[in-house]
Short mmCIF file of C-alpha atoms in Angstrom, two decimals:
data_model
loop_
_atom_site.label_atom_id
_atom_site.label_comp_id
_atom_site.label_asym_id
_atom_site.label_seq_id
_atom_site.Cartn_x
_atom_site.Cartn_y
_atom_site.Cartn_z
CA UNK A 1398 93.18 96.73 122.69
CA UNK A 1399 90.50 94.16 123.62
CA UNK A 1400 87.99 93.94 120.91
CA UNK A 1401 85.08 96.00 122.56
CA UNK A 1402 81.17 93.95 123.19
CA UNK A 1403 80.20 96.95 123.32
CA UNK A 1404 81.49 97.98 119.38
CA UNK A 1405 80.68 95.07 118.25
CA UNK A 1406 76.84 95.40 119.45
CA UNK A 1407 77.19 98.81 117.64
CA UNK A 1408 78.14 97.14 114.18
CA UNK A 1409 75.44 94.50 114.67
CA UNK A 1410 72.76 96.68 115.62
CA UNK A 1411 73.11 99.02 112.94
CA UNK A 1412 73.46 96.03 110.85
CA UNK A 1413 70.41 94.14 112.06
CA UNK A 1414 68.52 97.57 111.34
CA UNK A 1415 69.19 97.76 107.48
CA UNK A 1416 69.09 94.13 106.95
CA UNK A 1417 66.17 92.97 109.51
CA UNK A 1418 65.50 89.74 107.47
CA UNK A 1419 69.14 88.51 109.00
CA UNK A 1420 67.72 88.59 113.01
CA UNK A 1421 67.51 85.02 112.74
CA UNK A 1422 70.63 83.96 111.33
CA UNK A 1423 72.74 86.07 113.73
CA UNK A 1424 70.38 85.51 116.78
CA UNK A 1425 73.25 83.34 118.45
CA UNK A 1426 75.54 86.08 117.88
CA UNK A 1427 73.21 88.62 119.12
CA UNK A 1428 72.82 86.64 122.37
CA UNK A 1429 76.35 85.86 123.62
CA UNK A 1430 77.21 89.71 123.03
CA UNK A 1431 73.94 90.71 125.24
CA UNK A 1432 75.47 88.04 127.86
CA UNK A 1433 78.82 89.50 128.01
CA UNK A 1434 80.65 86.42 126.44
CA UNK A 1435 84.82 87.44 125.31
CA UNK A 1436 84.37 87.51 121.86
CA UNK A 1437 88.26 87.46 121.69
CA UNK A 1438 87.63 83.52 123.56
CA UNK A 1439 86.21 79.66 121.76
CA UNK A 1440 85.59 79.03 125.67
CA UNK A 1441 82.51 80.94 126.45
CA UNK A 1442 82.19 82.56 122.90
CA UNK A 1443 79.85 80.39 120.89
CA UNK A 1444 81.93 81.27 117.41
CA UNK A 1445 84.85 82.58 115.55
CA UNK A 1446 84.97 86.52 115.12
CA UNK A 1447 86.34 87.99 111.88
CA UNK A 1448 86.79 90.96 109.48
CA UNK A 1449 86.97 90.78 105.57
CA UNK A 1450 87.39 93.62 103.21
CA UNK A 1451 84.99 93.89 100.02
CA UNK A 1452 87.35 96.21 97.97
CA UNK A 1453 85.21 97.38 95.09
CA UNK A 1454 87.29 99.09 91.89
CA UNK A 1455 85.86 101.92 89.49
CA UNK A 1456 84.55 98.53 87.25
CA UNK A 1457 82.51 97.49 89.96
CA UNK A 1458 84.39 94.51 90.61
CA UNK A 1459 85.47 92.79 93.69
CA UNK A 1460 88.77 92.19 94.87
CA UNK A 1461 89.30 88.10 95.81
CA UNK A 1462 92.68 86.15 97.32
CA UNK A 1463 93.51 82.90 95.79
CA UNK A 1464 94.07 80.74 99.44
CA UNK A 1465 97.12 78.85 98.95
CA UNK A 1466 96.07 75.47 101.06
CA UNK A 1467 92.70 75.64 99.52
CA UNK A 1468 92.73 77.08 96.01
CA UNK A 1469 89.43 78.86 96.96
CA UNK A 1470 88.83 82.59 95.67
CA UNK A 1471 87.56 84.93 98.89
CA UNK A 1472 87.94 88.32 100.02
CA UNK A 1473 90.68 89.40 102.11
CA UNK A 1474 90.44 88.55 105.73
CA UNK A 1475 91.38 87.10 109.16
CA UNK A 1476 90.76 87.16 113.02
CA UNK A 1477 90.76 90.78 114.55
CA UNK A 1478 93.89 90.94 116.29
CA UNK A 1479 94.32 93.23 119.70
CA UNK A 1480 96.51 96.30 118.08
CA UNK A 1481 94.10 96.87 115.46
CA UNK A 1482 91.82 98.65 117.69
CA UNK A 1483 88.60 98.27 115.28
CA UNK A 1484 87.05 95.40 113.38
CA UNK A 1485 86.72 98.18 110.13
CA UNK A 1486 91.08 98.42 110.98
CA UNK A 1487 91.64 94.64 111.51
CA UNK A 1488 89.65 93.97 107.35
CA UNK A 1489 92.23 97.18 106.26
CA UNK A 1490 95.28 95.34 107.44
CA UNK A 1491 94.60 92.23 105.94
CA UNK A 1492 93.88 93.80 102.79
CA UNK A 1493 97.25 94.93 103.00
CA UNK A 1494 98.76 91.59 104.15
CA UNK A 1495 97.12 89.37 101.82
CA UNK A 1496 96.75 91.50 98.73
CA UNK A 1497 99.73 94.34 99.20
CA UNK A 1498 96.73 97.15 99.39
CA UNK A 1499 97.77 100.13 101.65
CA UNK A 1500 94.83 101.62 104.12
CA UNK A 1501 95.53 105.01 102.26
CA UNK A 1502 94.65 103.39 99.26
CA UNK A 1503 91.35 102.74 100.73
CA UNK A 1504 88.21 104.32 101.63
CA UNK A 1505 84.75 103.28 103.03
CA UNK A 1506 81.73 103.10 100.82
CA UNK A 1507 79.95 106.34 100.78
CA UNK A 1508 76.94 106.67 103.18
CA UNK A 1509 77.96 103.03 105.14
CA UNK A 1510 80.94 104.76 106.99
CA UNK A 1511 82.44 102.19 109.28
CA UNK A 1512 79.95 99.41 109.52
CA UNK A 1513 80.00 95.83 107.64
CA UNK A 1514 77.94 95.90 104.45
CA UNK A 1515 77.43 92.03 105.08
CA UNK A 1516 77.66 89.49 108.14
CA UNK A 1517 78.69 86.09 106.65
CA UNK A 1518 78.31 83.01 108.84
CA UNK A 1519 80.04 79.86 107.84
CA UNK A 1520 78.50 76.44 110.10
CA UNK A 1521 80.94 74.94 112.22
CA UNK A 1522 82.80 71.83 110.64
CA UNK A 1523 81.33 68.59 110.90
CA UNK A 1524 82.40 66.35 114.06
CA UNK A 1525 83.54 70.02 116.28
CA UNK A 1526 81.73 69.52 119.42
CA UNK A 1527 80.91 72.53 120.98
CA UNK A 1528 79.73 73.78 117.34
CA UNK A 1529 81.63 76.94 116.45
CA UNK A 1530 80.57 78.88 113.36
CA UNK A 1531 82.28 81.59 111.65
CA UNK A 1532 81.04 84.92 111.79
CA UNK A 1533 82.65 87.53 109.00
CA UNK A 1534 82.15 91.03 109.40
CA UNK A 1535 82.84 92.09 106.11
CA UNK A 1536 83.53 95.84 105.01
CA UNK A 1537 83.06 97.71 101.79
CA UNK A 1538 85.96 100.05 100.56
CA UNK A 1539 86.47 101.80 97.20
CA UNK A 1540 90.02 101.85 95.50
CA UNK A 1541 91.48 105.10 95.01
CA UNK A 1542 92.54 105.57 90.92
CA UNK A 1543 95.93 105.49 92.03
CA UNK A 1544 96.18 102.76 93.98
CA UNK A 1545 99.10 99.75 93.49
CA UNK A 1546 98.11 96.61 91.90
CA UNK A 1547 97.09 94.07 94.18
CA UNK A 1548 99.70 91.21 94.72
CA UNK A 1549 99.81 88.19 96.98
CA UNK A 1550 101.43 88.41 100.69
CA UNK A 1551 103.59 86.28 101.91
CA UNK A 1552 101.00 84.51 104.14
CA UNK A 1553 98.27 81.92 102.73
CA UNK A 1554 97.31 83.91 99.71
CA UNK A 1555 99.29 83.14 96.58
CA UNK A 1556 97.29 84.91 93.97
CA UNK A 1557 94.50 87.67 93.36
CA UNK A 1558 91.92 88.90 90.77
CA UNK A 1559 88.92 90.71 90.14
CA UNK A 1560 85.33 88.96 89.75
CA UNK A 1561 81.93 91.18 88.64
CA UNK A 1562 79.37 91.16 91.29
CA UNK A 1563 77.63 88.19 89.90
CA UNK A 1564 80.32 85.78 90.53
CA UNK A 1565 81.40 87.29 93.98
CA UNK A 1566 80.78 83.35 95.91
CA UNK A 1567 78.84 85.04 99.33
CA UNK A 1568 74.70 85.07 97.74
CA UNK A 1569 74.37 87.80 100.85
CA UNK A 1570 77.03 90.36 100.04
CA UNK A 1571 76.13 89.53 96.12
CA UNK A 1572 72.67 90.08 97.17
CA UNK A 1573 73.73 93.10 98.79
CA UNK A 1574 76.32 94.69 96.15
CA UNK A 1575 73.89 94.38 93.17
CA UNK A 1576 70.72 95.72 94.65
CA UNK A 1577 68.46 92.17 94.60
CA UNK A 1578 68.55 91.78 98.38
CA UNK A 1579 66.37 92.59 100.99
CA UNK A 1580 67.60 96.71 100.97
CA UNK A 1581 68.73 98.88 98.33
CA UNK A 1582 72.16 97.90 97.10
CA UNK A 1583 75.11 99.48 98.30
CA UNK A 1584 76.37 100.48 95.44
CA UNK A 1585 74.58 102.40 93.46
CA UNK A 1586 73.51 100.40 89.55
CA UNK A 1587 76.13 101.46 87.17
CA UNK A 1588 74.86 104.22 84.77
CA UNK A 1589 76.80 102.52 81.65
CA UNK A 1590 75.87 99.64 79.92
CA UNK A 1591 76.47 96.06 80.82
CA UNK A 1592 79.84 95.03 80.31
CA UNK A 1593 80.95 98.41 79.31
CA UNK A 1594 84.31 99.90 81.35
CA UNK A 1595 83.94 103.88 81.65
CA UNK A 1596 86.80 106.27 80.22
CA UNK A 1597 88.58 109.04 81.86
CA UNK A 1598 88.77 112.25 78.82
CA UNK A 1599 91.86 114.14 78.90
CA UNK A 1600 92.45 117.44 76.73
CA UNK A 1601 95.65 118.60 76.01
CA UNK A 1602 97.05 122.11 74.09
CA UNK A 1603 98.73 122.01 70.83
CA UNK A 1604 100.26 125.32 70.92
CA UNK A 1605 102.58 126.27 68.07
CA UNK A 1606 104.76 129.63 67.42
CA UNK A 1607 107.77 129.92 65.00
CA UNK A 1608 107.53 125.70 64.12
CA UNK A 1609 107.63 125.00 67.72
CA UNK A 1610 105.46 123.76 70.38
CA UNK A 1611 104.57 124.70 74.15
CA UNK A 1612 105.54 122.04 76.99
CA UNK A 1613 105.32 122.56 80.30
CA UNK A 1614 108.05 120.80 83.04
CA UNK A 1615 106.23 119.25 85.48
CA UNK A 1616 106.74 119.70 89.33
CA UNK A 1617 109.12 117.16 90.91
CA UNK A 1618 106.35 116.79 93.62
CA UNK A 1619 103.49 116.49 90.80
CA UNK A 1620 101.18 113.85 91.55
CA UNK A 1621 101.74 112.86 87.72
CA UNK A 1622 104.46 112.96 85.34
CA UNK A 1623 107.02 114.48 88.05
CA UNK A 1624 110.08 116.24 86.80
CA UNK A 1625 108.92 115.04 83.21
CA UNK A 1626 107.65 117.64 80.39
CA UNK A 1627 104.29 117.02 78.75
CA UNK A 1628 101.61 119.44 77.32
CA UNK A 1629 99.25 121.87 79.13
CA UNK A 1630 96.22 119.54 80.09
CA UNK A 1631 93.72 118.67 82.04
CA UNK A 1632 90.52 116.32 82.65
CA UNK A 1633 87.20 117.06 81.58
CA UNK A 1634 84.76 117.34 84.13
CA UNK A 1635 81.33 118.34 83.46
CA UNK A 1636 81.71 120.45 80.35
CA UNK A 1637 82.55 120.13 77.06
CA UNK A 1638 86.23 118.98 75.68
CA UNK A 1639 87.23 122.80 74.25
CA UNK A 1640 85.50 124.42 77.32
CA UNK A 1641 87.55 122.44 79.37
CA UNK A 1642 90.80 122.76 77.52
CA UNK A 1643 89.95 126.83 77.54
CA UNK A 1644 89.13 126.72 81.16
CA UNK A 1645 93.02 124.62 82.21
CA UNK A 1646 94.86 127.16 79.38
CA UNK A 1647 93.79 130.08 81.51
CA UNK A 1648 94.20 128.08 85.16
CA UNK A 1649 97.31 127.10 84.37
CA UNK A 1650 99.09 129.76 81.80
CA UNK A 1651 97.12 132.39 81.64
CA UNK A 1652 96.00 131.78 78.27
CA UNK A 1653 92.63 132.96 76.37
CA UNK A 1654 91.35 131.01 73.99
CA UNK A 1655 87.98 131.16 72.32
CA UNK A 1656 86.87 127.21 72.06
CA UNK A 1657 85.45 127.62 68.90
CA UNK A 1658 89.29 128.36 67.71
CA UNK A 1659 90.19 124.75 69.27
CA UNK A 1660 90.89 122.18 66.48
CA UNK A 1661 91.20 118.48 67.03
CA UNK A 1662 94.31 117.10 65.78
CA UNK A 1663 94.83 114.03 67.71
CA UNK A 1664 93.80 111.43 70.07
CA UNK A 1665 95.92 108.85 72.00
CA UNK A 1666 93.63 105.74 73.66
CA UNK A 1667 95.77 105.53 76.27
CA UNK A 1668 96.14 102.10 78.94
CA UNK A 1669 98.34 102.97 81.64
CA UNK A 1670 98.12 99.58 82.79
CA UNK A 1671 95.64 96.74 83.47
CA UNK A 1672 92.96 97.53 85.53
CA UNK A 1673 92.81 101.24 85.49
CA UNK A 1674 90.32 102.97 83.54
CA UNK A 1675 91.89 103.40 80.31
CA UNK A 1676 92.06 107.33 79.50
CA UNK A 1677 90.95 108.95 75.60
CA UNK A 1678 93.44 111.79 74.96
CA UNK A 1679 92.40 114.36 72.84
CA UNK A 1680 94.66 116.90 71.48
CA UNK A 1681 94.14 120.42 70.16
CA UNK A 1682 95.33 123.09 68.11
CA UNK A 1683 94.92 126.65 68.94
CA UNK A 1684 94.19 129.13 65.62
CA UNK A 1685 94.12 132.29 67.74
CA UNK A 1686 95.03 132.60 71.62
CA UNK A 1687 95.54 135.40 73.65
CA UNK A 1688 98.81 136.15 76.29
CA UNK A 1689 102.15 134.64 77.10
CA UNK A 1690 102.41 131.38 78.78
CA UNK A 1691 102.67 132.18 82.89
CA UNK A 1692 103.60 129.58 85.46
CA UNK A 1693 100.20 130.30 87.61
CA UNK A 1694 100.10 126.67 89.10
CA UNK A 1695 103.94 126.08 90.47
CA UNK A 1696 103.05 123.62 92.59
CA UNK A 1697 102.01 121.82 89.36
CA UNK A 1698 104.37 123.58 86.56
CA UNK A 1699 107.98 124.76 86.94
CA UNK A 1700 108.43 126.18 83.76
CA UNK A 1701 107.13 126.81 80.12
CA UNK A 1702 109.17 126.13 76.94
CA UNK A 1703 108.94 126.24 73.32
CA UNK A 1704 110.33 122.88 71.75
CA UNK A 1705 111.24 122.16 68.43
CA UNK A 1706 109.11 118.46 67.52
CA UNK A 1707 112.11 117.24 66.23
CA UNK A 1708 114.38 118.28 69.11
CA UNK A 1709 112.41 116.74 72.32
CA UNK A 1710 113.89 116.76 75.98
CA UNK A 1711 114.57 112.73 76.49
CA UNK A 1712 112.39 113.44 79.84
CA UNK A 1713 108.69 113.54 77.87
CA UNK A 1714 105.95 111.58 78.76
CA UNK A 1715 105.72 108.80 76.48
CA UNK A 1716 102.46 109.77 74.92
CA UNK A 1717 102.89 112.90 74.77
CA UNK A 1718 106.10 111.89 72.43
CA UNK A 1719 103.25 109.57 70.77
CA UNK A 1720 101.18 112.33 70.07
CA UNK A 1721 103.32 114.75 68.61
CA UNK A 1722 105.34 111.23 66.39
CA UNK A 1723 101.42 111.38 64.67
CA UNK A 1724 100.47 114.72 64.39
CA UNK A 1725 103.66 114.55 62.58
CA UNK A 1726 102.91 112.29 60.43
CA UNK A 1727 99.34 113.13 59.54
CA UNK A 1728 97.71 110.29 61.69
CA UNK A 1729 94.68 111.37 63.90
CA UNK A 1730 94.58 108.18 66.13
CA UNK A 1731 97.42 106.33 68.07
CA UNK A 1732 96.97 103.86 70.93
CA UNK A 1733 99.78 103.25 73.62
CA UNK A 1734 99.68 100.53 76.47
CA UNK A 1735 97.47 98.67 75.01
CA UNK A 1736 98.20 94.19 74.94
CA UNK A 1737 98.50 93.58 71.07
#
């Protein structure tokens, strides 16, 4: 597919209107798409065309490729090439090429849907006669939880990593990603404190009858912990750490439980691995409870079971097997994942 004038005076125009201070710098660019110049061409195109992606994580942090010939750090990127259809496609795929990052894993910044959230232009090297700048459409995308870690292609990449928005190199898109530019950042100031990293709660049921313990077998299609056993839990949302745990015992078992008869037992600080957002795992015991464990999420759950704690299925989430190891033992705390 030819890359469209048309699109591209889209992208521009919407661009020019949230960032008006930039008319001058991209007048050229503005120009040879109002005269119909290939875009795709050096001969009557008065520049190079193409498309970056700013992948932002859950940290706020910005995804860079080490370039191989130069050693430079800089977003993933490259020309727009005819089957990607869309400049917003062509910055996917070389997030994928150059740092291993599937589209799925990907999605655009809320409220900036497909346009670029900065227009770099780079002037043409010294000595090129006619001059040809650079122009970089760059576009935002947020990394799903779940998404792989980010390794080098086998193009002119041979490294990655993660820089705050105050050492991203482009002053626009830094101006742009932090707020201090000429509109309202695009993402939103981080409600923690400088330097913090947020933490995903988890809750988790210590059920015990006759010296044993309740364990569900996960789902061989679970998007977690598939075909594995682990305890009835889920992730607080906005609510309370017994409310919650109450709330999943009755979603997912058919369980009452008062939360005032939810006692705290244990908590794992749990890494699953570096750059994730580390996850606090609390653990409760259940005084009193009400009804008989029911398998009312299958597509989750395929079964219930009492365990002995010293006579665990080898197919147990390693933290659960942490957590129930120091409950044993008396200990409150234990932290798994974690570089020592």
């Amino acid at each position: 597919m030819t890359l469209s004038l048309s699109h591209l005076g889209d992208l521009l125009a919407g661009y020019l209107e949230r960032y008006p201070d930039e008319r001058g710098a991209l007048g050229a660019l503005w120009a040879a798409l109002d005269a119909g110049g290939d875009p795709a061409g050096r001969a009557a195109f008065p520049g190079d065309l193409t498309c970056s992606a700013v992948v932002i994580d859950r940290e706020r942090r910005v995804l860079h490729v080490r370039h191989r010939a130069t050693g430079r750090l800089l977003v993933p990127g490259g020309r727009f090439e005819e089957s990607d259809g869309a400049p917003s496609a062509a910055a996917l795929r070389t997030a994928e090429e150059e740092a291993g990052l599937p589209a799925s894993s990907l999605t655009a910044m809320p409220g900036f849907g497909a346009g670029p959230i900065d227009i770099g232009v780079t002037p043409a090297p010294a000595g090129e006669e006619p001059a040809h700048p650079r122009y970089d459409f760059r576009f935002a995308f947020r990394l799903a939880d779940d998404a792989p870690e980010p390794v080098p292609g086998a193009g002119e990449a041979d490294g990655t990593c993660w820089l705050p928005f105050d050492r991203v190199s482009s002053p626009g898109l830094r101006a742009k990603l932090d707020g201090s530019g000429p509109a309202d950042g695009v993402v939103p100031p981080s409600p923690f404190p400088s330097g913090s990293v947020p933490q995903i709660v988890g809750v988790h049921l210590w059920l015990e009858r006759d010296g044993k313990v309740l364990l569900g077998l996960r789902h061989p299609d679970s998007a977690y912990a598939g075909s594995l056993w682990h305890f009835l839990a889920g992730h607080c949302e906005a609510e309370s750490a017994t409310a919650c745990l109450a709330r999943e015992a009755y979603e997912e078992a058919g369980l009452v439980i008062d939360p005032a008869d939810l006692d705290l037992v244990h908590v794992v600080h749990l890494l699953h691995r570096p750059g994730v957002p580390p996850r606090v795992q609390l653990f409760f015991r259940a005084r009193r409870w009400e009804g008989v464990p029911e398998l009312r999420e299958p597509d989750k759950c395929a079964a219930w079971r009492w365990w002995d704690p010293k006579d665990l299925p080898d197919a147990l989430v390693p933290y659960a097997r942490a957590a129930i190891g120091g409950i044993g033992a008396g200990r409150l705390y234990t932290e798994v994942g974690w570089p020592r």
